[in-house]
PDB file of C-alpha atoms and ligand atoms in Angstrom:
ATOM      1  CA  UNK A   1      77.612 134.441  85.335  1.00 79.00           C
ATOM      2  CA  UNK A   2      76.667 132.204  87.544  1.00 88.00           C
ATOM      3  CA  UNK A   3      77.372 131.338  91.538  1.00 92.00           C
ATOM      4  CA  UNK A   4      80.870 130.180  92.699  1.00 91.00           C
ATOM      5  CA  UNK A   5      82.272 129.512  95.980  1.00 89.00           C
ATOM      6  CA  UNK A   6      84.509 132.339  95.957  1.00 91.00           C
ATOM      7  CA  UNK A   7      81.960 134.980  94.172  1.00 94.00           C
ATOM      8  CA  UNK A   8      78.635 135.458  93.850  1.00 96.00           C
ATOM      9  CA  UNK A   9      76.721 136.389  90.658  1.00 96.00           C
ATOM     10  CA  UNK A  10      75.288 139.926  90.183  1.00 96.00           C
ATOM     11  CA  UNK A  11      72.026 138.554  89.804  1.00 96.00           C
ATOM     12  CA  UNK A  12      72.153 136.664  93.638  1.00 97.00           C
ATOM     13  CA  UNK A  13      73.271 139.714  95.134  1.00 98.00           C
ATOM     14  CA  UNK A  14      70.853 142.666  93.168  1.00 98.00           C
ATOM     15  CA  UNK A  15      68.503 140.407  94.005  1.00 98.00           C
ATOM     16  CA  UNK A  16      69.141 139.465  97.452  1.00 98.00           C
ATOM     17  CA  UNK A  17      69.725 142.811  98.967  1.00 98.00           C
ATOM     18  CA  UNK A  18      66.516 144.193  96.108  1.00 98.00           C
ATOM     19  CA  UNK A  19      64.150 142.069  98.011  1.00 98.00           C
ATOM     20  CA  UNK A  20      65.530 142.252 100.835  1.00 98.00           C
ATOM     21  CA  UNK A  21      65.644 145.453 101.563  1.00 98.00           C
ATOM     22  CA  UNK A  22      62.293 146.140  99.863  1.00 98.00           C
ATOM     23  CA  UNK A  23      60.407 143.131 102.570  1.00 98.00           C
ATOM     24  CA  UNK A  24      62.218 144.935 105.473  1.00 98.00           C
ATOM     25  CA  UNK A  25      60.933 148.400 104.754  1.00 98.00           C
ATOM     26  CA  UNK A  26      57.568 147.167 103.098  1.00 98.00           C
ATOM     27  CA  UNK A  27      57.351 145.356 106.825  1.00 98.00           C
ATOM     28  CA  UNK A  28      58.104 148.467 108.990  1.00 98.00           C
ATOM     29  CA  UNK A  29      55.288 150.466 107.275  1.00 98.00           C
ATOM     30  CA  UNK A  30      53.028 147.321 107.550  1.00 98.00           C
ATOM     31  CA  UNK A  31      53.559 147.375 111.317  1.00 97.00           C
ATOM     32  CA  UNK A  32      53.802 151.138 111.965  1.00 98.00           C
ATOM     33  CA  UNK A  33      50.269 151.669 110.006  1.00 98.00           C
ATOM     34  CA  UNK A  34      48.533 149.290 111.796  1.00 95.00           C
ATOM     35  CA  UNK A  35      49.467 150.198 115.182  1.00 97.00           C
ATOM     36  CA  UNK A  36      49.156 153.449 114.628  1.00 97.00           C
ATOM     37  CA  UNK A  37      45.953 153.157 111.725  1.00 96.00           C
ATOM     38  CA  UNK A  38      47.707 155.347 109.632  1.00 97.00           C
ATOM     39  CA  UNK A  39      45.216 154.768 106.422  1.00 94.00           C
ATOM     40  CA  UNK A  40      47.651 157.111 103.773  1.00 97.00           C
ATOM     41  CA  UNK A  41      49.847 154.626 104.286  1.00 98.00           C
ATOM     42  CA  UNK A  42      48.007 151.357 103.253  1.00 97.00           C
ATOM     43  CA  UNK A  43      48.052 152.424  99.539  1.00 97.00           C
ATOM     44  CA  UNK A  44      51.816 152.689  99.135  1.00 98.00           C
ATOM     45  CA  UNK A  45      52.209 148.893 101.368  1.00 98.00           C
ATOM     46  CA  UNK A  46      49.855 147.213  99.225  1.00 98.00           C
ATOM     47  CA  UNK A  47      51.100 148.668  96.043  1.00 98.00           C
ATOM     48  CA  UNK A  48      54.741 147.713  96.506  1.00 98.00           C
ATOM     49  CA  UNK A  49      54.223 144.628  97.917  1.00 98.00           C
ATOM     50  CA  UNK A  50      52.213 143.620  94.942  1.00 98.00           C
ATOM     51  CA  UNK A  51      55.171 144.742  92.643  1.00 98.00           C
ATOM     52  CA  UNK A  52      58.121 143.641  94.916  1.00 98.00           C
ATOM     53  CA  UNK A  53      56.512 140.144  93.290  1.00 98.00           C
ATOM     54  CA  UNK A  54      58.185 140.983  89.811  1.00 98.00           C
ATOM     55  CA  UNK A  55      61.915 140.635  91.897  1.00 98.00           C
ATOM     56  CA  UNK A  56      60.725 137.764  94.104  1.00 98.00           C
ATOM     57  CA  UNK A  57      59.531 135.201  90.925  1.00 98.00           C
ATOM     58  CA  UNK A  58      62.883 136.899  89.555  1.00 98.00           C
ATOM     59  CA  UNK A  59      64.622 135.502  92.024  1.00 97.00           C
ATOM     60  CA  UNK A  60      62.959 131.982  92.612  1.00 97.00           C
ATOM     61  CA  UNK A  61      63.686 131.318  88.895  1.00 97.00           C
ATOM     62  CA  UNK A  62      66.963 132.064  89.209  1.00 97.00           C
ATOM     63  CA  UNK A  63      67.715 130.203  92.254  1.00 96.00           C
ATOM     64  CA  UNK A  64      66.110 127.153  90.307  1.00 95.00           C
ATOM     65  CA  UNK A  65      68.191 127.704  87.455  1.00 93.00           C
ATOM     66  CA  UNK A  66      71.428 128.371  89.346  1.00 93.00           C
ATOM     67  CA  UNK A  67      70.985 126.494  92.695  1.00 93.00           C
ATOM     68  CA  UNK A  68      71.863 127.920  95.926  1.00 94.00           C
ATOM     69  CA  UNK A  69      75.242 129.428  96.618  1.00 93.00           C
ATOM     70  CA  UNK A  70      77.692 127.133  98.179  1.00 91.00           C
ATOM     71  CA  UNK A  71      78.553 127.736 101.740  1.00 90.00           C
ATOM     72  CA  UNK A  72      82.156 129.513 101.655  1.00 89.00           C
ATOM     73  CA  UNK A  73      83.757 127.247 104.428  1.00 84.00           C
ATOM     74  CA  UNK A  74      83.264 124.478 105.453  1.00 85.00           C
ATOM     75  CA  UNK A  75      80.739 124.993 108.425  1.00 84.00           C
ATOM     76  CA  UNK A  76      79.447 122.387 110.824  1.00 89.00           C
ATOM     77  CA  UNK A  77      76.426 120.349 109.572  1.00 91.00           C
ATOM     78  CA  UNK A  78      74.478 121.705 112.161  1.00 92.00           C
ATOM     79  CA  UNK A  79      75.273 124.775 111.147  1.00 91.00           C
ATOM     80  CA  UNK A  80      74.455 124.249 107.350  1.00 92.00           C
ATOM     81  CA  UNK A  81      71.997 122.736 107.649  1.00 94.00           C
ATOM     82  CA  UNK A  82      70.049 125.482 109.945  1.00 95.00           C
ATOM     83  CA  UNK A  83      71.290 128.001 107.374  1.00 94.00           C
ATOM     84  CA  UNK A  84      69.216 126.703 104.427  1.00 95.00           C
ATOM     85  CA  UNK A  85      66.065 126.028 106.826  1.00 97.00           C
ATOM     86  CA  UNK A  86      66.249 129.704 107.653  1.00 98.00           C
ATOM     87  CA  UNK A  87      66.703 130.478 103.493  1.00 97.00           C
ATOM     88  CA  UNK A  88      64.170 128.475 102.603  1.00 97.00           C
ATOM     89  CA  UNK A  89      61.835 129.960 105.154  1.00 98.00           C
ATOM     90  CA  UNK A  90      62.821 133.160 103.898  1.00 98.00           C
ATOM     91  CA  UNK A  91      62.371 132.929 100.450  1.00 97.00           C
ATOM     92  CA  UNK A  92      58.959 131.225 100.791  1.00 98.00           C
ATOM     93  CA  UNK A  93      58.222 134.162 103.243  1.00 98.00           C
ATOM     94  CA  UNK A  94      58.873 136.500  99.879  1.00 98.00           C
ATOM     95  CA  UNK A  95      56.244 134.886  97.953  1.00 98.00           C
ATOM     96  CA  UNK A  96      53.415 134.537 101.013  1.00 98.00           C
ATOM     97  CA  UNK A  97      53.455 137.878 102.345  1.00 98.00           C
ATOM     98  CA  UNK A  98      52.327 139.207  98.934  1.00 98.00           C
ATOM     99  CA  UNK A  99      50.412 136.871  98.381  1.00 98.00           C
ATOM    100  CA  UNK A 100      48.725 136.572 101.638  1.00 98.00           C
ATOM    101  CA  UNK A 101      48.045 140.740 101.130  1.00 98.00           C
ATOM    102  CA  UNK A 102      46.398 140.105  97.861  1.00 98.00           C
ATOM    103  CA  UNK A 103      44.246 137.720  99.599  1.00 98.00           C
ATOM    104  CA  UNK A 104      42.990 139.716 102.317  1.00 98.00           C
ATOM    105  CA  UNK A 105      42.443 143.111 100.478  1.00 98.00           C
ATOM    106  CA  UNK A 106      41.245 141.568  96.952  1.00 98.00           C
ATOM    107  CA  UNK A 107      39.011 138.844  99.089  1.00 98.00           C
ATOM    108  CA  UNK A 108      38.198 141.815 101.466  1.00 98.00           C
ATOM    109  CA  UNK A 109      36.494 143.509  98.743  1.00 98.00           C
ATOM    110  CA  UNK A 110      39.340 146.459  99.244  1.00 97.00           C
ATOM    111  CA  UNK A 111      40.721 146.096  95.379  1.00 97.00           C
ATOM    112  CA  UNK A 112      44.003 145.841  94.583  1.00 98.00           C
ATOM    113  CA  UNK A 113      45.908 148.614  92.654  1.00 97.00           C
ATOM    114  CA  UNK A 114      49.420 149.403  91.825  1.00 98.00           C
ATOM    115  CA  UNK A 115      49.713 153.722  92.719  1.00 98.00           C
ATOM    116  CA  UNK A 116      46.178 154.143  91.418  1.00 96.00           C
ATOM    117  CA  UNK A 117      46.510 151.805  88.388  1.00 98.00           C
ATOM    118  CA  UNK A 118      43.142 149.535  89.210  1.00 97.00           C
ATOM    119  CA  UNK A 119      43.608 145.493  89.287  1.00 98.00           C
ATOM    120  CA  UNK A 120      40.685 144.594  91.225  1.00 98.00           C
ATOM    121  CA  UNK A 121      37.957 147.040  91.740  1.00 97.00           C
ATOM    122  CA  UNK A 122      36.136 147.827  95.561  1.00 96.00           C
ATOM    123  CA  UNK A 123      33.042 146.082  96.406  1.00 97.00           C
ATOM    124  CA  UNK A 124      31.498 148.824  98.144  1.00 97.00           C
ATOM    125  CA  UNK A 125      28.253 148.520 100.419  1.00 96.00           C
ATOM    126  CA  UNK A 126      25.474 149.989  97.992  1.00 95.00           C
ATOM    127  CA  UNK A 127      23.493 151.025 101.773  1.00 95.00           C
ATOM    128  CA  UNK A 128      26.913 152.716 103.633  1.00 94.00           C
ATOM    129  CA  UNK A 129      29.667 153.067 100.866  1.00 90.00           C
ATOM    130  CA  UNK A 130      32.679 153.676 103.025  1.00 90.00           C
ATOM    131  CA  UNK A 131      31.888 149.427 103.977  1.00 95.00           C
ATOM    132  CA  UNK A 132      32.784 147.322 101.778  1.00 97.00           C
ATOM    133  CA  UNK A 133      31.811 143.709 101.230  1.00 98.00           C
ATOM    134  CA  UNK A 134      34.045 140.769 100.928  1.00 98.00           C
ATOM    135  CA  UNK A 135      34.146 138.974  97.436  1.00 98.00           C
ATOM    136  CA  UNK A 136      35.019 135.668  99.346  1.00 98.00           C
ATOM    137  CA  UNK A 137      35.310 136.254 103.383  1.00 98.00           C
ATOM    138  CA  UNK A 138      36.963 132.208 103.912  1.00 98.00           C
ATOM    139  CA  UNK A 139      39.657 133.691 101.968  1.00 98.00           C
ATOM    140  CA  UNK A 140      40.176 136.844 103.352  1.00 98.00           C
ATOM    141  CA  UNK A 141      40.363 135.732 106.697  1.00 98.00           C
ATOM    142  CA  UNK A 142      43.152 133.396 105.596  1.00 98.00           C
ATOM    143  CA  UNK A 143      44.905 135.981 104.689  1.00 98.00           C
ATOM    144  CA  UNK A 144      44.733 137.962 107.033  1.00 98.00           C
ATOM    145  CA  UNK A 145      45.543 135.002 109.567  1.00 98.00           C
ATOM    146  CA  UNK A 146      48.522 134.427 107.167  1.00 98.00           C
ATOM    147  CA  UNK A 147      50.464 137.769 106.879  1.00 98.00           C
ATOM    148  CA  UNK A 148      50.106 137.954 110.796  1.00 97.00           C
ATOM    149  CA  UNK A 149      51.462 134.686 111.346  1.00 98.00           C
ATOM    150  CA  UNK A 150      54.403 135.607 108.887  1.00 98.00           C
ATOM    151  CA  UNK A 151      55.084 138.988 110.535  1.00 96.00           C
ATOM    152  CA  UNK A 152      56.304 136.482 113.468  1.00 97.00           C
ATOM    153  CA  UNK A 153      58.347 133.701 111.717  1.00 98.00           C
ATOM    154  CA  UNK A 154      59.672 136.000 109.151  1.00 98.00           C
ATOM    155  CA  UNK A 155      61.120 138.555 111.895  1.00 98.00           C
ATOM    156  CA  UNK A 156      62.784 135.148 114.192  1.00 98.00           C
ATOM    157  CA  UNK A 157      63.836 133.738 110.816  1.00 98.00           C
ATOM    158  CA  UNK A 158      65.540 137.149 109.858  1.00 98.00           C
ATOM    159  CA  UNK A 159      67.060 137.518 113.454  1.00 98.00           C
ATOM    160  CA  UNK A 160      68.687 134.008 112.870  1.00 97.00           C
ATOM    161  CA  UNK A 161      69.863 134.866 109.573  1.00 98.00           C
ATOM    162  CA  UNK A 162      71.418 138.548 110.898  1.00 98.00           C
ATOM    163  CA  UNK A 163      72.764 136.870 113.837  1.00 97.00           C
ATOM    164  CA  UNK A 164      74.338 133.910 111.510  1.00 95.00           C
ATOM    165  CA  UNK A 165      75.654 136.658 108.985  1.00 96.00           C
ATOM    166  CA  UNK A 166      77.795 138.735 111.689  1.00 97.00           C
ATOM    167  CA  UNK A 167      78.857 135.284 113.442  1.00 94.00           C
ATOM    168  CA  UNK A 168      80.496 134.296 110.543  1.00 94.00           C
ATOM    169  CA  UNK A 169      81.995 137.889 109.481  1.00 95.00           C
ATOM    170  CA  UNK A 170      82.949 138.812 113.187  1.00 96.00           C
ATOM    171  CA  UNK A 171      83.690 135.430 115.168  1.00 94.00           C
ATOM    172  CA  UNK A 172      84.753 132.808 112.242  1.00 90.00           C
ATOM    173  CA  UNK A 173      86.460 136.183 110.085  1.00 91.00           C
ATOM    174  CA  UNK A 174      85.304 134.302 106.403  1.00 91.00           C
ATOM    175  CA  UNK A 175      83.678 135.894 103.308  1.00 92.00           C
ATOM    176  CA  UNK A 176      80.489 135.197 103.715  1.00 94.00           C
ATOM    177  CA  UNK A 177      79.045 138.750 104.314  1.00 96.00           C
ATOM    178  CA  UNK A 178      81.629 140.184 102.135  1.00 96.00           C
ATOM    179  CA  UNK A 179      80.446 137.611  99.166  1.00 97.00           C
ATOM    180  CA  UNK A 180      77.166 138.743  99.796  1.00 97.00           C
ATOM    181  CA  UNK A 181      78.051 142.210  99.365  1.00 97.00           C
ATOM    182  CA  UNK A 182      80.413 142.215  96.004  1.00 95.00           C
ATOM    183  CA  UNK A 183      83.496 142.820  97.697  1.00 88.00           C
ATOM    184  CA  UNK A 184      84.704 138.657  98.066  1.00 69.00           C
TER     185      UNK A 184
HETATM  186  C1  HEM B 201      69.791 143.253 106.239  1.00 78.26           C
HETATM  187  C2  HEM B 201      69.962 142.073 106.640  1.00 78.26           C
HETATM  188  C3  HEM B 201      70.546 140.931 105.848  1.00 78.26           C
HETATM  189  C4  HEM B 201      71.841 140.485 105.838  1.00 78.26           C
HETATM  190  C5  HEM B 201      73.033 141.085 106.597  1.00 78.26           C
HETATM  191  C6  HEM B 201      71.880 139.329 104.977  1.00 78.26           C
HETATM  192  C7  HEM B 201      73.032 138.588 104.680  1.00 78.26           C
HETATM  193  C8  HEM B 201      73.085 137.467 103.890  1.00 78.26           C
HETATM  194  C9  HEM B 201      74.284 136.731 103.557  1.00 78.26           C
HETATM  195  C10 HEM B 201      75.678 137.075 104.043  1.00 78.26           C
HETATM  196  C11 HEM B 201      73.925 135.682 102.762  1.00 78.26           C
HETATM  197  C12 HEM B 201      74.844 134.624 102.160  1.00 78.26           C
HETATM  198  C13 HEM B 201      74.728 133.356 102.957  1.00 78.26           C
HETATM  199  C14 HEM B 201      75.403 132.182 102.276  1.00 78.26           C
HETATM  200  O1  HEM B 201      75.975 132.328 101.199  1.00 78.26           O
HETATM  201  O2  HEM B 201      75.308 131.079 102.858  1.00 78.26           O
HETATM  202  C15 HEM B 201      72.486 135.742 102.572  1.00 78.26           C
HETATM  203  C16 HEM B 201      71.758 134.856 101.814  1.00 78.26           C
HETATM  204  C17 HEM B 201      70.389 134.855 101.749  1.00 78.26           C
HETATM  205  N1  HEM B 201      69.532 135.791 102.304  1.00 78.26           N
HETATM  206 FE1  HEM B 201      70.086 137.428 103.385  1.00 78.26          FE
HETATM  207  N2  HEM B 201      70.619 139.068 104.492  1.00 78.26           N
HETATM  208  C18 HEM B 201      69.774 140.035 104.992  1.00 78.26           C
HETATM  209  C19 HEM B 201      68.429 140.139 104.743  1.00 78.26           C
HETATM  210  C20 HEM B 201      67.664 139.187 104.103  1.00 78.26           C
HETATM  211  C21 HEM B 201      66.227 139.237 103.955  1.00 78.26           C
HETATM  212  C22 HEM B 201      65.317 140.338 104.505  1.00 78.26           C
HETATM  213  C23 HEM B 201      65.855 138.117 103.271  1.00 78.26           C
HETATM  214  C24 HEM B 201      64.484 137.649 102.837  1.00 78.26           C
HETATM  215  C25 HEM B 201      63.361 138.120 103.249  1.00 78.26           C
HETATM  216  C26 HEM B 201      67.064 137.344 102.992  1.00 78.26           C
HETATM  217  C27 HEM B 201      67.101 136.121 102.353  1.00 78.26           C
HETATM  218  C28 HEM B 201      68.234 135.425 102.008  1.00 78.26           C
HETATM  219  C29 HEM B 201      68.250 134.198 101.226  1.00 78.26           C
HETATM  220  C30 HEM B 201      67.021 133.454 100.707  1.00 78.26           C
HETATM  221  C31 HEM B 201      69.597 133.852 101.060  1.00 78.26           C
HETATM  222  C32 HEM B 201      70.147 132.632 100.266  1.00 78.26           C
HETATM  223  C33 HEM B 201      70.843 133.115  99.011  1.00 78.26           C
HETATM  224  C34 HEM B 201      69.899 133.833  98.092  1.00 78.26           C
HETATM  225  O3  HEM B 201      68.840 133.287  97.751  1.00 78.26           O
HETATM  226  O4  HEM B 201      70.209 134.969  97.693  1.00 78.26           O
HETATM  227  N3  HEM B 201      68.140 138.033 103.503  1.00 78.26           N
HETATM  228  N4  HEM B 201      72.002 136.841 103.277  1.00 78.26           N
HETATM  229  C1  HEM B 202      56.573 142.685 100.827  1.00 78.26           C
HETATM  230  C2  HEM B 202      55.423 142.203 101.174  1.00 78.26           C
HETATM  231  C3  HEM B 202      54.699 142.548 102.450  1.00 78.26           C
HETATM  232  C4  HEM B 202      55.143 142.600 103.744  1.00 78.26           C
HETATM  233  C5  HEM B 202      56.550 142.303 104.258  1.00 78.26           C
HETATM  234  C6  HEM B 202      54.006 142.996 104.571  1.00 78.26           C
HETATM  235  C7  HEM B 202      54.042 143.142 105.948  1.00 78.26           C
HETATM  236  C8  HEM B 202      52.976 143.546 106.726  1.00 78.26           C
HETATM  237  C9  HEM B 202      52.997 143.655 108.166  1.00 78.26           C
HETATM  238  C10 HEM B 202      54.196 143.308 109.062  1.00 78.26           C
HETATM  239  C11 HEM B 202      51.772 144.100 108.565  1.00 78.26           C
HETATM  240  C12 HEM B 202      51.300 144.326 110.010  1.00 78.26           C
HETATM  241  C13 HEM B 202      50.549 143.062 110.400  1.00 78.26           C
HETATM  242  C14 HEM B 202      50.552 142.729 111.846  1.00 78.26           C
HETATM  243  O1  HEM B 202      51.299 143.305 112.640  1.00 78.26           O
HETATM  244  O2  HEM B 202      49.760 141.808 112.206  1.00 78.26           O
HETATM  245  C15 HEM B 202      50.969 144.265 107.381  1.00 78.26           C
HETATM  246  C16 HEM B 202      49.662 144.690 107.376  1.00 78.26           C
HETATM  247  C17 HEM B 202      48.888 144.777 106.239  1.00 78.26           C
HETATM  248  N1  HEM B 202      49.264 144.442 104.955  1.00 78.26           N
HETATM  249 FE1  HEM B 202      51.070 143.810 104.373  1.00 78.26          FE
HETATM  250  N2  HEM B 202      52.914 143.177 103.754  1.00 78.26           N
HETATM  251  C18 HEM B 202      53.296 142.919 102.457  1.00 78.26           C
HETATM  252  C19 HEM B 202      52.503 142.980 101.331  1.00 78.26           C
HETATM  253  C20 HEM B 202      51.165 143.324 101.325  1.00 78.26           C
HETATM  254  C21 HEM B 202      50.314 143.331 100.144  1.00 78.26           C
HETATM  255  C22 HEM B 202      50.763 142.968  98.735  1.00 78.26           C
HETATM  256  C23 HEM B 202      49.078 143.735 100.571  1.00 78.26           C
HETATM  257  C24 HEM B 202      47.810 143.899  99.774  1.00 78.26           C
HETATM  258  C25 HEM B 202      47.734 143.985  98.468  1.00 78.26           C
HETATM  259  C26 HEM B 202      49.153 143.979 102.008  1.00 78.26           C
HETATM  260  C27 HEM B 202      48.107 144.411 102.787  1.00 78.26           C
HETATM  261  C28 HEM B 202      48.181 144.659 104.142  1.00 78.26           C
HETATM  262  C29 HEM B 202      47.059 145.167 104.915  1.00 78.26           C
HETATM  263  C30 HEM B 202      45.675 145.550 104.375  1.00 78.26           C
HETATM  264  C31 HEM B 202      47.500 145.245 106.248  1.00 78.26           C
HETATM  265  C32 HEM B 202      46.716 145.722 107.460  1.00 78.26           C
HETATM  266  C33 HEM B 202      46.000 144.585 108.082  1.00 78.26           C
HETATM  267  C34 HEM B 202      45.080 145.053 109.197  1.00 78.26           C
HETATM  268  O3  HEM B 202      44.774 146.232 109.254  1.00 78.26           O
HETATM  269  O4  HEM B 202      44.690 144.181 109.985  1.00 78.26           O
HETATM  270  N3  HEM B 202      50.434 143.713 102.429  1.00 78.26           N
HETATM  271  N4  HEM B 202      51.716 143.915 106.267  1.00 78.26           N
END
């Protein structure tokens, strides 16, 4: 089924609220082991961000197949038009924070597995083996420059598209939360 005005496939909204969810949490434990260096948590981050990719190609294929959902009133251009900046930068978002991870670690010479099923071995240092040397340091640097700068302009671009969400549920009282969430 595809997207109407007055419903929204179950496709848009498993997969909305899927990746959604999944980038929110995958975030927290991003930010909470770094500040706090908590290593045993790096292995679960990397491995579900890698596979969170699965959904997020999912989803880009089906928003090229189906288009975007139409606005359910209709809003000020302004307004629309600052809505599907802040989608767009989202949905981009979903594919460069993975991707940017893969960089740095796989680059980094860290490996990339999924739960202990190896994609890219280590590179350890042959002289001190808990080092390990970068396959391609350019790229890992990018990045690593890269998820930071996301962490910033995903979590304004997500406070803009909260914020937008309640306005219309609470102030303008239309069905574009509830649309979102099945119940339109
Ligand atoms: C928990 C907080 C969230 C709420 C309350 C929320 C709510 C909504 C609502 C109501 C819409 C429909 C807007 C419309 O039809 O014009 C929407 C669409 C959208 N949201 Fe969210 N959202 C949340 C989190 C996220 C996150 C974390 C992302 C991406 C990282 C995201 C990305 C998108 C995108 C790209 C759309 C456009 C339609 C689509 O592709 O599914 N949202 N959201
Ligand atoms: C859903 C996708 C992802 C999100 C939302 C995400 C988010 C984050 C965030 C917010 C941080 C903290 C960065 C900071 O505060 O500057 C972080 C750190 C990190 N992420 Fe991700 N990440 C994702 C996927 C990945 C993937 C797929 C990998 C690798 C395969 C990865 C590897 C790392 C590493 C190694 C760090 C620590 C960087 C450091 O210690 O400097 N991430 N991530």
């Amino acid at each position: 089924m595809r997207d109407t005005k007055e419903k929204l496939s179950g496709l848009t909204i498993g997969l909305h609220w899927l990746v959604g969810l999944v980038m929110i949490g995958v975030f927290i434990v991003g930010k909470y082991m770094e500040i706090n260096e908590a290593f045993f948590l790096y292995g679960p981050h990397k491995s579900i961000g890698i596979l969170i990719l699965i959904a997020v190609v999912a989803r880009i294929i089906w928003r090229m197949k189906n288009g975007w959902p139409e606005p359910v009133s209709n809003y000020k251009k302004a307004e629309q038009i600052m809505a599907k900046l802040v989608h767009w930068i989202l949905i981009i978002g979903t594919v460069l924070f993975p991707v940017s991870g893969i960089m740095m670690s796989g680059a980094g010479g860290y490996g990339l597995d999924i739960f202990g099923l190896e994609l890219l071995a280590n590179n350890p240092d042959p002289t001190n083996p808990m080092e390990m040397i970068p396959l391609n340091s350019t790229l890992a640097g990018i990045g690593h420059n890269m998820h930071s700068m996301l962490g910033k302009v995903m979590i304004a671009a997500l406070a803009l598209h909260v914020i937008g969400a309640l306005k219309h549920h609470i102030i303008d009282k239309d069905n574009n939360l509830r649309r979102m969430l099945g119940r339109a």
